[in-house]
PDB file of C-alpha atoms in Angstrom:
ATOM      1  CA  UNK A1304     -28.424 -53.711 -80.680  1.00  0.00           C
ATOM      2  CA  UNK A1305     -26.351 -50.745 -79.608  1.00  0.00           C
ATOM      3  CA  UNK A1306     -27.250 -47.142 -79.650  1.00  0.00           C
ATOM      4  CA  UNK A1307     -24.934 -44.192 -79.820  1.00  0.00           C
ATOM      5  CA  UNK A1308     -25.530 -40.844 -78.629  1.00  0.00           C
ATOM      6  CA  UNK A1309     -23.471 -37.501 -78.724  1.00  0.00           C
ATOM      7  CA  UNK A1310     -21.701 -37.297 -75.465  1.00  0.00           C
ATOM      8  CA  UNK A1311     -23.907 -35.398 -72.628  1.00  0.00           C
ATOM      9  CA  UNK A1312     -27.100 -35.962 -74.731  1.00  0.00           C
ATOM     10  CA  UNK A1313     -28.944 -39.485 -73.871  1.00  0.00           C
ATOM     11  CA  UNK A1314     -32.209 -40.940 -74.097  1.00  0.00           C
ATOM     12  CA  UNK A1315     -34.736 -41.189 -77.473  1.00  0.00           C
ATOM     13  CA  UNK A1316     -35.441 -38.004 -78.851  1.00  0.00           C
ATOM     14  CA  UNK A1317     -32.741 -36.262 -76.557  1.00  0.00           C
ATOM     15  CA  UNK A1318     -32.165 -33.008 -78.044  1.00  0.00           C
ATOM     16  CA  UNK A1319     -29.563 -29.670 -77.666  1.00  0.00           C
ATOM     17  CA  UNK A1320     -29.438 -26.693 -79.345  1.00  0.00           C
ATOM     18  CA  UNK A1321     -26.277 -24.471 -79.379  1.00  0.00           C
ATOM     19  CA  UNK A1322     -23.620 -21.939 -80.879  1.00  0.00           C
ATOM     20  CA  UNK A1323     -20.104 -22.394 -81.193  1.00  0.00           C
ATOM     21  CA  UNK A1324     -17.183 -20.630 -82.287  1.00  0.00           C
ATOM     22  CA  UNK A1325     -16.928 -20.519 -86.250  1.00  0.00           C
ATOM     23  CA  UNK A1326     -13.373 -21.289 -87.304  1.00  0.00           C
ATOM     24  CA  UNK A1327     -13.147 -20.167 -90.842  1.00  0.00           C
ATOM     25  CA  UNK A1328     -10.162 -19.358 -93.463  1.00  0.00           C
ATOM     26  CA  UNK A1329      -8.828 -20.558 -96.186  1.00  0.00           C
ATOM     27  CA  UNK A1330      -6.363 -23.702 -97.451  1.00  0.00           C
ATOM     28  CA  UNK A1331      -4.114 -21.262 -98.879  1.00  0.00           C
ATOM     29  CA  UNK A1332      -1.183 -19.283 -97.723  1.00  0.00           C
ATOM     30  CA  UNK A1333      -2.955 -16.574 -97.090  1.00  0.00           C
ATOM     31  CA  UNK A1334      -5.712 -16.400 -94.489  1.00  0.00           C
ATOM     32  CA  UNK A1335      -8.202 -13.382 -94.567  1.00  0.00           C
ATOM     33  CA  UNK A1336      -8.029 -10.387 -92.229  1.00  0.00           C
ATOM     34  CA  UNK A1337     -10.641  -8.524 -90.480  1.00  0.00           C
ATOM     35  CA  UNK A1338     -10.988  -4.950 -88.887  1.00  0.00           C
ATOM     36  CA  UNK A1339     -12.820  -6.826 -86.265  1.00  0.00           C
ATOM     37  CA  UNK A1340     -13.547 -10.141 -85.291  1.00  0.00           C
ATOM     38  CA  UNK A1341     -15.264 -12.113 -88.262  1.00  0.00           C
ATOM     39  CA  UNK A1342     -19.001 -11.573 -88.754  1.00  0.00           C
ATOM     40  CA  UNK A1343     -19.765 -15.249 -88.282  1.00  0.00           C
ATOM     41  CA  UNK A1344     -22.462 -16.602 -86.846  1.00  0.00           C
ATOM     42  CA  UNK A1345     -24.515 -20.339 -86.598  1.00  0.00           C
ATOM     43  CA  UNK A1346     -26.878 -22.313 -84.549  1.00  0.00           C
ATOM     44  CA  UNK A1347     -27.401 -26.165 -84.134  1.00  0.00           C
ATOM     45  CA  UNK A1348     -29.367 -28.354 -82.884  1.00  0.00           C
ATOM     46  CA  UNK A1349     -28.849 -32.303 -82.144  1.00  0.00           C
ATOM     47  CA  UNK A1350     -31.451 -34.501 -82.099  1.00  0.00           C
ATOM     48  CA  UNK A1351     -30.802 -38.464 -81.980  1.00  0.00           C
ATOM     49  CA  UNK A1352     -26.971 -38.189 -83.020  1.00  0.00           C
ATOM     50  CA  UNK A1353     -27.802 -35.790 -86.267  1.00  0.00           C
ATOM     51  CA  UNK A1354     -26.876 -32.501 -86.169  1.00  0.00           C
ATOM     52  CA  UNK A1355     -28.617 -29.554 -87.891  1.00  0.00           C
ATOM     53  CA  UNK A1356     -26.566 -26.353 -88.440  1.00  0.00           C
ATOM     54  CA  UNK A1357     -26.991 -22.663 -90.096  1.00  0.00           C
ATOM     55  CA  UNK A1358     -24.205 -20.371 -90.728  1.00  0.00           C
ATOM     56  CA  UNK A1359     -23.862 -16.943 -91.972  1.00  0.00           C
ATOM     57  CA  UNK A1360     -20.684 -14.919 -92.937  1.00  0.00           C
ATOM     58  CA  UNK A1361     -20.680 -11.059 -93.822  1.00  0.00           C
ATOM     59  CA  UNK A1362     -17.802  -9.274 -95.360  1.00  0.00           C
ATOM     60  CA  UNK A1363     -18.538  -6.183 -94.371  1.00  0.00           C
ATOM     61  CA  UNK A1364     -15.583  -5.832 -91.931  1.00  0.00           C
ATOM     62  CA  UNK A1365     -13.363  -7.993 -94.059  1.00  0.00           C
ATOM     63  CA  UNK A1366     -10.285  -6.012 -95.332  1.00  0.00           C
ATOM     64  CA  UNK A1367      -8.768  -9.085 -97.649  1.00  0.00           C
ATOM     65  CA  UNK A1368     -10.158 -11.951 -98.799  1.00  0.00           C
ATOM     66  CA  UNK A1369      -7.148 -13.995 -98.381  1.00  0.00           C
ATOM     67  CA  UNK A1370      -5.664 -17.088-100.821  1.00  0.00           C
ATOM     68  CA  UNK A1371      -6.917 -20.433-101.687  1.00  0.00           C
ATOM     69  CA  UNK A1372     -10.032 -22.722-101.048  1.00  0.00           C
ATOM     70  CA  UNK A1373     -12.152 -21.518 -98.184  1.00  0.00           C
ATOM     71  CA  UNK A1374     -13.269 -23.442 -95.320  1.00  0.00           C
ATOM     72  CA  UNK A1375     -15.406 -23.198 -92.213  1.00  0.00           C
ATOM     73  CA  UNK A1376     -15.634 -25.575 -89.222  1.00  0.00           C
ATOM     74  CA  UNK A1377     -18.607 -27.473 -87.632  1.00  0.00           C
ATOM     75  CA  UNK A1378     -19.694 -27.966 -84.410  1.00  0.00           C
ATOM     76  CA  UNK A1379     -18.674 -31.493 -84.493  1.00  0.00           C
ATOM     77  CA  UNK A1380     -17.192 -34.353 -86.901  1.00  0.00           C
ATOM     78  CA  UNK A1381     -19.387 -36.021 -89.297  1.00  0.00           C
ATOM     79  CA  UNK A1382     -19.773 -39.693 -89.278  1.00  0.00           C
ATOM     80  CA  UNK A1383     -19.517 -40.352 -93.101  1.00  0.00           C
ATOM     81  CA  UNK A1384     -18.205 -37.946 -96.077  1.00  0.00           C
ATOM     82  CA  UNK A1385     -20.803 -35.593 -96.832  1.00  0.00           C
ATOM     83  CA  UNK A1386     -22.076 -32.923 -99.659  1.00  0.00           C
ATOM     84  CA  UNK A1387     -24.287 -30.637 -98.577  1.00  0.00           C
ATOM     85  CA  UNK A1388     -25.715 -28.302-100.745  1.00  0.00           C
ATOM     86  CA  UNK A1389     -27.984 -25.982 -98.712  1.00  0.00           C
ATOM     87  CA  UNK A1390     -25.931 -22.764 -99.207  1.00  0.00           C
ATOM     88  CA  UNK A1391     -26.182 -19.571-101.459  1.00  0.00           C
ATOM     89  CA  UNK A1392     -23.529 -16.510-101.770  1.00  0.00           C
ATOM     90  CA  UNK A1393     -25.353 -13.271-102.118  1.00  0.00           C
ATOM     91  CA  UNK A1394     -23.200 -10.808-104.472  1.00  0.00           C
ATOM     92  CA  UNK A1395     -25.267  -7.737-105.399  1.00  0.00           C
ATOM     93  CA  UNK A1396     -28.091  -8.886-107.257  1.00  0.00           C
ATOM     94  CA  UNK A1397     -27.056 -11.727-107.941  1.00  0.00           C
ATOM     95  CA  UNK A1398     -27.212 -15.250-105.909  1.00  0.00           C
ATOM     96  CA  UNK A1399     -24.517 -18.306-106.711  1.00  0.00           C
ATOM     97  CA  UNK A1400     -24.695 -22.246-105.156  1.00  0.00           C
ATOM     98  CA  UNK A1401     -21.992 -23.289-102.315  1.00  0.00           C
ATOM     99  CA  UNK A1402     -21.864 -26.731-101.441  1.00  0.00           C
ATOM    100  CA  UNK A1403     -20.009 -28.616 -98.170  1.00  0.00           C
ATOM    101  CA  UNK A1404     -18.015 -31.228 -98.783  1.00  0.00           C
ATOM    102  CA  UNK A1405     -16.926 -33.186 -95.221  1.00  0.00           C
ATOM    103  CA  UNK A1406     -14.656 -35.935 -95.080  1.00  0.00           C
ATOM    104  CA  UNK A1407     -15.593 -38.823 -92.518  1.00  0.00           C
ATOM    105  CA  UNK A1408     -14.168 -38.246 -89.128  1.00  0.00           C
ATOM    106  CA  UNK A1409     -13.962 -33.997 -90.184  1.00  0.00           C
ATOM    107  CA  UNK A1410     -15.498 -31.147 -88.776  1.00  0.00           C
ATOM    108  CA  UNK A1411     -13.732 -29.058 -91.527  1.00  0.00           C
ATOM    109  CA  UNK A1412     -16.221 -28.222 -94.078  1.00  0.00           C
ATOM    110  CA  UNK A1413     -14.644 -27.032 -97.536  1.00  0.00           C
ATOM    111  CA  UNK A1414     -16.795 -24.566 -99.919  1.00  0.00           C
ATOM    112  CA  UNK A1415     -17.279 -25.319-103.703  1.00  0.00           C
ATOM    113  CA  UNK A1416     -19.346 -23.798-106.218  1.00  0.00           C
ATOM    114  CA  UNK A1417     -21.044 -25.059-109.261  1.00  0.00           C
ATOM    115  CA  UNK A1418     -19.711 -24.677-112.702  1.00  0.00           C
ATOM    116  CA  UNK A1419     -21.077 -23.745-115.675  1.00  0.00           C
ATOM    117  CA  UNK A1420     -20.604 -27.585-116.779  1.00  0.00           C
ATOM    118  CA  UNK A1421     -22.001 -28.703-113.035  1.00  0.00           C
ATOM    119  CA  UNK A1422     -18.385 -29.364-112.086  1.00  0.00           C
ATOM    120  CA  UNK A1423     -17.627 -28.191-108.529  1.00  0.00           C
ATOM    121  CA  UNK A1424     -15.299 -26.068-108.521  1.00  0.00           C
ATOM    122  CA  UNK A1425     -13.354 -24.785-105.195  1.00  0.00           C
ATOM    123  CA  UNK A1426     -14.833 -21.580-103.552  1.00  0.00           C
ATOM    124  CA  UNK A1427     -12.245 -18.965-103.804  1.00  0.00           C
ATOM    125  CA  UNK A1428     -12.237 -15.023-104.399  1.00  0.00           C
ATOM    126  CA  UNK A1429      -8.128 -15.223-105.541  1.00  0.00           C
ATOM    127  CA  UNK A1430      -9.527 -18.007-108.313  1.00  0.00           C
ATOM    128  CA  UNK A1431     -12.851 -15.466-108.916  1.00  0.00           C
ATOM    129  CA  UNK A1432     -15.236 -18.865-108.171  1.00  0.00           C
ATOM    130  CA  UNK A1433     -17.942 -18.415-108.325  1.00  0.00           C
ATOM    131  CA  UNK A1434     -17.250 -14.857-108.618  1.00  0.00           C
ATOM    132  CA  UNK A1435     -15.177 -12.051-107.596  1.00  0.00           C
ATOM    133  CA  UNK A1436     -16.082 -10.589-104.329  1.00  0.00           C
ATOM    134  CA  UNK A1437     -17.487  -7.123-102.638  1.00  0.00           C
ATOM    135  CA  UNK A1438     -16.962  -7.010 -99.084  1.00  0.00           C
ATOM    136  CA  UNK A1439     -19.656  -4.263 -98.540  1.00  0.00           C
ATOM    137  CA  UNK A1440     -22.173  -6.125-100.469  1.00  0.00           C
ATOM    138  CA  UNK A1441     -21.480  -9.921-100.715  1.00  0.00           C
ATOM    139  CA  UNK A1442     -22.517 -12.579 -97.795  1.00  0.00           C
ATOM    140  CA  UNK A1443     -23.246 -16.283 -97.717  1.00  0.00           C
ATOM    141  CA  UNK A1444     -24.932 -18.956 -95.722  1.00  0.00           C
ATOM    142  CA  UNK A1445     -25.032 -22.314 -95.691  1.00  0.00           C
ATOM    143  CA  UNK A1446     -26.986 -24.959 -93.563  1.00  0.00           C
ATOM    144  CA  UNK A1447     -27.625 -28.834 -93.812  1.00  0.00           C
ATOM    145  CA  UNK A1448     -27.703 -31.961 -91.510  1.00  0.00           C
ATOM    146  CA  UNK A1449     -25.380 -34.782 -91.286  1.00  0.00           C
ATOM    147  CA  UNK A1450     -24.930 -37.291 -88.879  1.00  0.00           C
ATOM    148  CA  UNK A1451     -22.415 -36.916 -86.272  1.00  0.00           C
ATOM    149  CA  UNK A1452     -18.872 -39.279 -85.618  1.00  0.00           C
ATOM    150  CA  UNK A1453     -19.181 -40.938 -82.089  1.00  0.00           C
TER     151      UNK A1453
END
């Protein structure tokens, strides 16, 4: 039987832990703008061909949100399509669900939210889903695991 490993890492229980440059924007026309460089930030680790990855994204140097769907990238291409749903947007006091969604062969990762009616619906400040946002106040994070596309 074959086994597959992530280029450079080899061997059972191989392992790497990392940081990368977050891409990040949005599927519309308009992409957001910074006074600096964008407050993004992530680890991973691989282990066995799966990768396990945390990002965070402050606003507090954004200046405008931008148009359309956002999207952030990963440090590599998933395998499969995947929804992961291990992130939460922090606006004020209150706390809203962002999900993944990956399409097989992808290391762009597009951000939903969850509907009143459980629909996911595309996470976007110009469409005010899940909600409209403060730069000085609002951040979000999302993590999961998902096996990687060798």
């Amino acid at each position: 039987m074959a086994r597959f490993t992530h280029p450079g890492i080899s061997g059972y229980g191989a392992t790497e832990d990392g940081t990368w440059v977050i891409e990040g924007g949005t599927l519309g026309a308009e992409q957001p703008t910074f006074s600096g460089d964008p407050l993004f930030s992530g680890h991973y680790t691989v282990f066995d061909g799966l990768c396990k990855f945390n990002i965070n994204v402050d606003f507090d140097n954004i200046t405008n949100f931008g148009e359309g769907q956002y999207y952030l990238k990963l440090p590599f291409p998933v395998h499969d399509n995947v929804i992961l749903s291990d992130g939460c947007l922090h606006d004020d006091n209150d706390q809203y669900a962002i999900l993944g969604h990956i399409d097989a062969g992808s290391d762009i990762m597009k951000l939903f939210s969850i509907a009143s009616n459980g629909r996911h619906v595309t996470f976007s400040d110009s469409d005010n889903q899940p909600t409209r946002l403060n730069p000085l106040e609002d951040n979000f994070h999302i993590s999961g695991v998902y096996e990687i596309d060798h």
